[in-house]
């Protein structure tokens, strides 16, 4: 059990006696505290500041179900207690099974009892109000943070879960893969929408294709660093724009820059790359030239998750094509791309279902 957790009302009564002896003021509040949010945090810290120690009494799971409905609680009493005990201004947490708080109020007999601003002293349950008056407990109603409640949080979450998933494409080149992804989205086959296309090349074809589909197309200044890496400022701008557009998944399609932090962590498991070889063969540049020069009989494309290495992330799908005896890198690339155009939208669609 977490530090501060009190498992019985007897234990809480003896805590009260200790406080009486040391002349300290005990504050009590109660509620379900099902989905901790900033409104709870501010309310509880304000309550704690009224005395020397704060006890939070939480409804057991059955009483939350009775009070709030069959889908609640979201978190079990044990989990709720653990989260509350982790707040530095909460001294003790106790679980009580009644719908009403009278039993805890009676057992703990606090100096101050607080409720949130959705109550007034007169709207407290009669039984609780009579008990508080009889025991001479001060009632303090504390203001709530507007818009921050468990039900508002739940409805925001339901709305977020319902909205179409949003994809961003990053590319440096002609954008034939971006076109196939945009077309899949337009045909309702992507399982989401393309909400943003970005390029590190201001006149890249991929930006024109995005505009053709009516999708915001943004050129990012990559800055100048040794080795052509994106500058920290460029990475920050990309991340800021992805977050501002509420992007769920990033698809790199012919993006010739190396992606690094903070982008990697922000989109861990949610950033895909397309590479024209059967990885782990030929990562990095000139994959088609390397496959032909090595005398390979086949090549293909790999769609993989992006990690800190160059083309080293978890492989999600590969498609194979033969290499012809008289192949040129351009001919091989074109053959690979016909596979890419079909495979990439499918992998994006599968990935969107899992995030
Ligand atoms: C794609 O063929 C992709 O495999 C390759 O760039 C091409 C982009 O074409 N990616 C890499 O080489 C990544 N190392 P596109 O702009 O027409 O989609």
Coordinates of C-alpha atoms and ligand atoms in Angstrom, one line a residue:
X1 CA 0.0 0.0 0.0
X2 CA 1.3 3.5 -0.8
X3 CA 2.7 5.8 1.9
X4 CA -0.2 7.7 3.5
X5 CA -2.9 5.0 2.8
X6 CA -5.1 4.3 5.7
X7 CA -6.9 1.0 5.6
X8 CA -9.6 1.4 8.3
X9 CA -11.7 4.1 9.9
X10 CA -10.4 3.0 13.3
X11 CA -6.9 3.9 12.1
X12 CA -8.1 7.3 11.0
X13 CA -9.8 7.9 14.4
X14 CA -6.5 7.3 16.2
X15 CA -4.8 9.7 13.8
X16 CA -7.3 12.3 14.8
X17 CA -6.5 11.8 18.4
X18 CA -2.8 12.3 17.7
X19 CA -3.6 15.5 16.0
X20 CA -5.8 16.7 18.9
X21 CA -2.9 16.2 21.3
X22 CA -0.4 18.1 19.1
X23 CA -2.9 20.9 18.5
X24 CA -2.8 20.5 14.7
X25 CA -5.6 21.2 12.3
X26 CA -6.9 18.4 10.2
X27 CA -8.6 19.0 6.9
X28 CA -10.9 16.4 5.3
X29 CA -12.4 16.3 1.8
X30 CA -14.1 13.4 0.0
X31 CA -15.0 12.4 -3.5
X32 CA -14.5 9.9 -6.3
X33 CA -11.3 11.4 -7.7
X34 CA -11.6 9.0 -10.6
X35 CA -9.6 10.7 -13.3
X36 CA -7.0 13.0 -11.7
X37 CA -6.8 16.3 -13.5
X38 CA -5.4 19.8 -12.8
X39 CA -8.8 20.9 -11.2
X40 CA -8.3 18.2 -8.5
X41 CA -4.7 19.1 -8.0
X42 CA -5.4 22.8 -7.4
X43 CA -8.4 22.0 -5.2
X44 CA -6.5 19.6 -3.0
X45 CA -3.5 21.9 -2.6
X46 CA -5.9 24.7 -1.6
X47 CA -7.6 22.4 0.9
X48 CA -4.3 21.3 2.3
X49 CA -3.2 24.9 2.9
X50 CA -6.1 25.4 5.2
X51 CA -4.7 23.2 7.9
X52 CA -1.7 21.0 9.0
X53 CA -2.7 17.8 7.3
X54 CA -5.1 16.8 4.6
X55 CA -7.1 13.5 4.6
X56 CA -8.8 12.6 1.3
X57 CA -11.6 10.1 1.7
X58 CA -12.5 8.4 -1.6
X59 CA -15.6 6.4 -2.5
X60 CA -15.1 2.7 -3.0
X61 CA -15.8 1.3 -6.4
X62 CA -19.3 0.2 -5.8
X63 CA -20.4 3.5 -4.5
X64 CA -18.8 5.3 -7.4
X65 CA -20.7 3.0 -9.7
X66 CA -23.9 3.9 -7.9
X67 CA -23.3 7.6 -7.9
X68 CA -21.8 8.1 -11.4
X69 CA -23.1 5.2 -13.5
X70 CA -22.1 1.8 -14.8
X71 CA -19.0 2.8 -16.7
X72 CA -17.3 4.2 -13.6
X73 CA -15.0 4.3 -11.9
X74 CA -12.4 4.4 -14.7
X75 CA -9.7 3.7 -12.1
X76 CA -10.1 1.3 -9.2
X77 CA -10.1 2.5 -5.6
X78 CA -6.5 1.2 -5.2
X79 CA -5.3 3.0 -8.2
X80 CA -7.0 6.2 -7.2
X81 CA -5.6 6.0 -3.7
X82 CA -2.1 5.4 -5.2
X83 CA -2.3 8.5 -7.4
X84 CA -3.6 10.7 -4.6
X85 CA -1.0 9.5 -2.1
X86 CA 1.7 10.5 -4.7
X87 CA 0.6 14.2 -4.3
X88 CA 3.0 15.8 -1.9
X89 CA 0.2 17.9 -0.2
X90 CA -2.0 14.9 0.4
X91 CA -1.1 13.3 3.8
X92 CA -3.6 10.4 4.0
X93 CA -6.1 8.6 1.8
X94 CA -8.9 6.4 3.1
X95 CA -11.5 4.4 1.1
X96 CA -15.1 4.4 2.3
X97 CA -17.9 2.3 0.9
X98 CA -21.0 4.3 1.7
X99 CA -22.5 6.7 -0.8
X100 CA -22.5 9.3 1.9
X101 CA -19.4 10.6 3.7
X102 CA -21.0 10.8 7.2
X103 CA -19.1 7.7 8.4
X104 CA -15.7 9.3 7.6
X105 CA -16.7 12.7 8.9
X106 CA -17.8 11.1 12.2
X107 CA -14.7 8.9 12.4
X108 CA -12.1 11.6 11.6
X109 CA -14.0 14.5 13.1
X110 CA -11.8 17.0 11.2
X111 CA -11.4 20.7 12.1
X112 CA -12.2 21.7 8.5
X113 CA -14.3 20.0 5.9
X114 CA -14.0 21.1 2.3
X115 CA -16.1 20.7 -0.8
X116 CA -15.7 22.0 -4.3
X117 CA -17.6 25.1 -5.7
X118 CA -20.3 22.9 -7.3
X119 CA -21.7 22.8 -3.7
X120 CA -22.8 25.5 -1.3
X121 CA -23.1 24.9 2.4
X122 CA -26.9 24.6 1.8
X123 CA -26.7 22.1 -1.0
X124 CA -24.7 19.6 1.1
X125 CA -26.6 16.4 1.8
X126 CA -28.9 17.0 4.8
X127 CA -27.4 14.1 6.8
X128 CA -23.9 15.3 6.2
X129 CA -24.7 19.0 6.9
X130 CA -26.4 18.1 10.2
X131 CA -23.5 16.0 11.3
X132 CA -20.9 18.7 10.4
X133 CA -23.0 21.3 12.4
X134 CA -23.4 18.9 15.4
X135 CA -19.6 18.3 15.5
X136 CA -18.8 22.0 15.0
X137 CA -16.8 21.3 11.9
X138 CA -16.0 24.3 9.8
X139 CA -17.2 24.0 6.2
X140 CA -15.2 25.6 3.4
X141 CA -16.3 25.7 -0.2
X142 CA -13.4 26.0 -2.5
X143 CA -13.5 27.3 -6.1
X144 CA -13.2 24.9 -9.0
X145 CA -11.0 25.4 -12.1
X146 CA -13.5 26.3 -14.9
X147 CA -13.8 23.6 -17.5
X148 CA -11.8 21.1 -15.5
X149 CA -13.9 18.3 -14.3
X150 CA -13.9 14.5 -14.7
X151 CA -16.9 14.6 -17.0
X152 CA -15.4 17.3 -19.1
X153 CA -12.2 15.4 -19.4
X154 CA -14.1 12.2 -20.4
X155 CA -16.0 14.0 -23.1
X156 CA -12.8 15.7 -24.4
X157 CA -11.2 12.2 -24.6
X158 CA -14.2 10.7 -26.4
X159 CA -14.1 13.5 -28.9
X160 CA -10.4 13.0 -29.4
X161 CA -10.8 9.3 -29.9
X162 CA -13.6 9.9 -32.4
X163 CA -11.8 12.3 -34.7
X164 CA -10.1 11.1 -37.8
X165 CA -6.4 10.3 -37.2
X166 CA -4.1 12.9 -38.7
X167 CA -1.0 12.1 -40.8
X168 CA 1.9 14.4 -41.8
X169 CA 4.2 13.6 -44.7
X170 CA 7.8 14.8 -44.8
X171 CA 9.7 14.6 -48.0
X172 CA 12.5 16.3 -50.0
X173 CA 11.7 15.2 -53.6
X174 CA 9.1 14.7 -56.3
X175 CA 6.5 13.3 -54.0
X176 CA 5.2 10.3 -55.9
X177 CA 4.7 8.4 -52.6
X178 CA 3.0 11.5 -51.0
X179 CA 0.6 11.4 -54.0
X180 CA -0.3 7.8 -53.4
X181 CA -0.9 8.5 -49.7
X182 CA -2.9 11.6 -50.4
X183 CA -5.0 9.7 -53.0
X184 CA -5.6 6.8 -50.5
X185 CA -6.8 9.4 -48.0
X186 CA -9.1 11.1 -50.6
X187 CA -10.5 7.6 -51.5
X188 CA -11.2 6.9 -47.8
X189 CA -8.7 4.1 -47.8
X190 CA -6.1 5.5 -45.4
X191 CA -8.2 5.3 -42.2
X192 CA -7.2 9.0 -41.5
X193 CA -6.5 12.3 -43.2
X194 CA -3.3 13.9 -44.4
X195 CA -3.3 17.1 -42.4
X196 CA 0.2 18.5 -43.3
X197 CA 3.0 18.1 -45.8
X198 CA 6.5 19.5 -45.0
X199 CA 9.7 19.7 -47.0
X200 CA 13.2 20.8 -46.3
X201 CA 13.4 21.8 -50.0
X202 CA 11.5 25.0 -50.8
X203 CA 10.7 24.1 -54.4
X204 CA 10.2 20.3 -53.9
X205 CA 7.5 18.7 -56.1
X206 CA 5.9 17.2 -52.9
X207 CA 4.8 20.6 -51.9
X208 CA 2.9 21.2 -55.2
X209 CA 1.3 17.8 -54.9
X210 CA 0.0 18.6 -51.3
X211 CA -1.4 21.9 -52.6
X212 CA -3.1 20.0 -55.5
X213 CA -4.9 18.0 -52.8
X214 CA -5.7 21.1 -50.7
X215 CA -3.4 20.1 -47.9
X216 CA -1.3 22.7 -46.1
X217 CA 2.3 22.5 -47.5
X218 CA 5.1 24.0 -45.6
X219 CA 8.8 24.5 -46.5
X220 CA 11.1 24.3 -43.5
X221 CA 14.5 26.0 -43.6
X222 CA 16.8 23.2 -42.7
X223 CA 19.5 25.6 -41.7
X224 CA 23.2 24.9 -42.3
X225 CA 25.2 22.3 -40.3
X226 CA 28.1 20.1 -41.0
X227 CA 27.1 17.1 -42.9
X228 CA 23.7 18.6 -43.9
X229 CA 21.9 17.6 -40.7
X230 CA 18.9 19.5 -39.7
X231 CA 19.7 22.3 -37.2
X232 CA 18.1 22.2 -33.8
X233 CA 16.0 25.2 -34.8
X234 CA 14.7 23.3 -37.9
X235 CA 13.9 20.2 -35.8
X236 CA 12.1 22.4 -33.3
X237 CA 10.1 24.1 -36.0
X238 CA 9.1 20.7 -37.5
X239 CA 8.0 19.4 -34.0
X240 CA 6.1 22.6 -33.2
X241 CA 4.2 22.4 -36.5
X242 CA 3.4 18.7 -36.1
X243 CA 2.1 19.3 -32.6
X244 CA 0.2 22.5 -33.6
X245 CA -1.6 20.4 -36.3
X246 CA -2.3 17.6 -33.7
X247 CA -0.5 15.0 -35.9
X248 CA -0.9 11.4 -34.8
X249 CA 1.5 9.8 -37.3
X250 CA 4.4 11.0 -39.4
X251 CA 5.3 9.3 -42.7
X252 CA 8.7 10.1 -44.2
X253 CA 8.6 9.7 -48.0
X254 CA 11.9 10.5 -49.6
X255 CA 13.0 12.7 -46.7
X256 CA 16.7 13.0 -47.1
X257 CA 17.6 14.4 -43.6
X258 CA 18.3 12.4 -40.5
X259 CA 15.7 12.7 -37.9
X260 CA 16.8 13.1 -34.3
X261 CA 15.6 14.3 -30.9
X262 CA 13.3 15.8 -29.8
X263 CA 11.3 14.5 -32.8
X264 CA 12.1 10.8 -32.2
X265 CA 10.7 10.7 -28.7
X266 CA 7.7 12.8 -29.5
X267 CA 6.7 10.3 -32.3
X268 CA 8.2 7.1 -31.0
X269 CA 6.3 4.2 -32.7
X270 CA 4.5 6.8 -34.8
X271 CA 7.0 7.8 -37.4
X272 CA 7.5 5.6 -40.5
X273 CA 10.1 5.6 -43.2
X274 CA 10.3 4.2 -46.7
X275 CA 13.6 2.9 -48.1
X276 CA 14.4 1.5 -51.5
X277 CA 16.2 -1.6 -50.5
X278 CA 15.5 -4.8 -48.6
X279 CA 16.9 -3.6 -45.3
X280 CA 19.2 -4.3 -43.5
X281 CA 20.9 -4.3 -47.0
X282 CA 22.0 -0.9 -48.2
X283 CA 20.9 1.6 -45.7
X284 CA 21.6 5.3 -46.4
X285 CA 22.1 6.8 -49.8
X286 CA 22.3 5.2 -53.3
X287 CA 20.6 1.9 -52.3
X288 CA 19.6 1.1 -56.0
X289 CA 23.2 1.6 -57.3
X290 CA 24.6 -0.5 -54.5
X291 CA 22.1 -3.4 -55.2
X292 CA 23.0 -3.4 -58.9
X293 CA 26.7 -3.1 -58.3
X294 CA 26.6 -6.0 -55.9
X295 CA 25.1 -8.2 -58.6
X296 CA 22.0 -8.9 -56.5
X297 CA 19.2 -10.8 -58.2
X298 CA 16.5 -8.9 -56.4
X299 CA 15.8 -5.7 -54.5
X300 CA 12.7 -4.0 -53.1
X301 CA 11.4 -1.6 -50.6
X302 CA 11.2 -1.6 -46.8
X303 CA 8.8 0.3 -44.6
X304 CA 10.0 0.6 -41.1
X305 CA 9.7 2.6 -37.9
X306 CA 12.2 5.4 -37.4
X307 CA 14.7 5.2 -34.6
X308 CA 18.0 6.9 -33.9
X309 CA 19.9 4.9 -36.5
X310 CA 20.0 5.3 -40.3
X311 CA 17.3 3.0 -41.7
X312 CA 17.6 0.6 -38.6
X313 CA 14.1 0.8 -37.0
X314 CA 11.7 -2.2 -36.8
X315 CA 10.7 -3.4 -40.2
X316 CA 6.9 -3.4 -40.8
X317 CA 6.8 -4.6 -44.4
X318 CA 9.0 -5.4 -47.4
X319 CA 8.1 -5.8 -51.1
X320 CA 10.5 -7.5 -53.5
X321 CA 11.2 -6.8 -57.2
X322 CA 13.6 -8.6 -59.6
X323 CA 16.8 -6.9 -60.8
X324 CA 17.1 -7.3 -64.6
X325 CA 20.5 -8.0 -66.2
X326 CA 20.6 -4.6 -68.0
X327 CA 19.0 -2.6 -65.1
X328 CA 19.9 1.0 -64.5
X329 CA 19.5 2.5 -61.0
X330 CA 16.6 4.7 -62.4
X331 CA 14.8 1.7 -63.9
X332 CA 15.2 -0.3 -60.7
X333 CA 14.0 2.7 -58.6
X334 CA 10.9 3.1 -60.9
X335 CA 10.1 -0.7 -60.5
X336 CA 10.5 -0.4 -56.7
X337 CA 8.3 2.7 -56.6
X338 CA 5.4 0.9 -58.2
X339 CA 5.5 -1.4 -55.1
X340 CA 6.0 1.5 -52.7
X341 CA 2.9 3.3 -54.0
X342 CA 0.7 0.4 -53.1
X343 CA 2.4 -0.8 -49.9
X344 CA 3.0 2.5 -48.1
X345 CA -0.6 3.6 -47.8
X346 CA -1.5 0.1 -46.6
X347 CA 1.1 0.1 -43.8
X348 CA 0.1 3.6 -42.8
X349 CA -3.5 2.5 -42.6
X350 CA -2.6 -0.5 -40.5
X351 CA -0.4 1.6 -38.2
X352 CA -3.2 4.2 -37.7
X353 CA -5.4 1.4 -36.4
X354 CA -3.0 0.6 -33.6
X355 CA -2.2 4.0 -32.3
Ligands
LIG1 C1 11.3 6.7 -52.7 O1 11.5 5.8 -53.7 C2 11.9 6.2 -51.4 O2 12.1 4.8 -51.4 C3 13.2 6.9 -51.4 O3 13.0 8.2 -51.9 C4 12.0 8.0 -52.9 C5 11.1 9.2 -52.8 O4 10.3 9.3 -54.0 N1 13.7 7.0 -50.0 C6 15.0 7.0 -49.7 O5 15.9 6.9 -50.5 C7 15.2 7.2 -48.2 N2 16.5 6.9 -47.9 P1 9.1 10.2 -54.0 O6 9.5 11.6 -53.6 O7 8.6 10.2 -55.5 O8 8.1 9.7 -53.1

